[in-house]
Amino acid sequence: MKALLLLLAMMALGAAPVLSQTKDSAGPATEATPDNTQNTTQAPSTPTLENTIDATESEEKPRRQLVRWNEYHGPHFTIRFGGGFLYDFTAYAQDNQSKQQIALSPAEKLRDFRFVLGGTFPDFTRSVTWSAGIMYDAPTHSWLVRQTGVQIQIPKLWGYLFIGRGKEGFSLNKVMTGYDGWTMERSTMNDATIPILADGFKWLGYSPKHGFLWNLGYYNDLLSKGQTFSSYHNQEVARLAWLPIHSDAERTVLHMGVNLRNGKPVNNQLQLRSRPEAFPAPYFVDTGKFPASTTRMAGYEIYYRNGPWLFGSEYWFTHVSSPARGNPTFNGGDVVATWLITGETREYNTIGGFFRGVSPARPVFEGGPGAWELVFRYSHIDLDSQAINGGKFGRFTPMVNWYLSDNVRLEFAYGYGHLDRFNLKGNTQFFQTRIQLTL
């Protein structure tokens, strides 16, 4: 009920015509005239490649402003207040073996609630931006510090240096904020093996001449030890990608990348586990805690965007140094295809190497249909190796996203999952909806 009230309030605020925004490749969004076009596709002049980045990284403000009271632009600093809200509804249909593996009941649950601050320092000759965020963590019923730090542009290094708490950089889908993703949840392998946040340093760079980008980082748990996301004492991450095709005029991008990661688990203990891409559900695959001195991860990511179409895949292996458990190696990933029926194009950031959320060409609150997106994804994870029996799980997910505006999104998903665990093979159907609000 609270979710519906918040949704109605957001719709009421956005009911009046608002000014559309366009992003200049060299700076922040600027105001334009009201968007009254009758064209249902994204205008060719709208940039589909973004060549700058700030400390908020993927958690940047929407193209269109919903309100104006949340920003301050002064002579010495700027500040913007934003927020997000996700609420999930999930039901299940299980066969007999699935019921024996894990008992499930329909549920609704708060998925995410966060506040985000960000800004710049206009007095500085080079770009210096900052971010600060907190999030309500539903599983632990506590507040966590999210993306928080300072980012400094260093032209001689062809990029930016971020210092603080943020995404490690492993996996394009993990780097994207969950509010921008094409599915409700990341793949099971993604959630099982990559911490959502880490404290440290990250160098983000891009060479336009060569179409080459990199995210290199070092992290440790000096400030985060004991928090739910902090499962590693320290880790080093390298993400390298090549863009052999990247055309704004043709709205095309081919992203080919490799991910490498080395980590030392806290107290030499490791546990990999994941829900079945349904947040209210319990963990389907779980290795339990076992002794581990280091982990080494390696994998690929490849994405091709052609206007409203997007195709992609990520897959990687996680090798664990654990003589007591036979030094297991786990693997998993996904393949996805999306189509924006209404013709929009997901913007791609060349420095961070990720896609942004969908901005409807004709929002519902301006008399248009909003943006409609069809998604098909198959994901797989295998946590059975040597003496570890964490389970195998695969899921096929067709779904529909309806972006009413830059601030309101409704998601409808069906999932068919197969779990091989506890010497049983069970099948589960998932029926999911989500309300997403952003400011």
mmCIF file of C-alpha atoms in Angstrom, residues 135 137 139-140 142 144 195-196 224-231 273:
data_model
loop_
_atom_site.group_PDB
_atom_site.id
_atom_site.type_symbol
_atom_site.label_atom_id
_atom_site.label_comp_id
_atom_site.label_asym_id
_atom_site.label_seq_id
_atom_site.Cartn_x
_atom_site.Cartn_y
_atom_site.Cartn_z
ATOM 1 C CA MET A 135 20.778 2.772 1.421
ATOM 2 C CA ASP A 137 19.420 -2.800 3.509
ATOM 3 C CA PRO A 139 17.772 -8.220 4.714
ATOM 4 C CA THR A 140 19.630 -6.743 7.719
ATOM 5 C CA SER A 142 20.015 -1.407 8.605
ATOM 6 C CA LEU A 144 24.554 1.230 4.647
ATOM 7 C CA PRO A 195 30.553 -7.888 -3.766
ATOM 8 C CA ILE A 196 28.149 -5.039 -4.402
ATOM 9 C CA SER A 224 34.191 -1.805 5.851
ATOM 10 C CA LYS A 225 35.162 -4.876 7.863
ATOM 11 C CA GLY A 226 32.116 -6.496 9.418
ATOM 12 C CA GLN A 227 29.598 -5.025 6.961
ATOM 13 C CA THR A 228 27.406 -7.416 4.984
ATOM 14 C CA PHE A 229 28.999 -6.678 1.602
ATOM 15 C CA SER A 230 32.584 -6.928 2.888
ATOM 16 C CA SER A 231 33.552 -10.563 2.305
ATOM 17 C CA ARG A 273 25.417 -18.040 -2.519
#
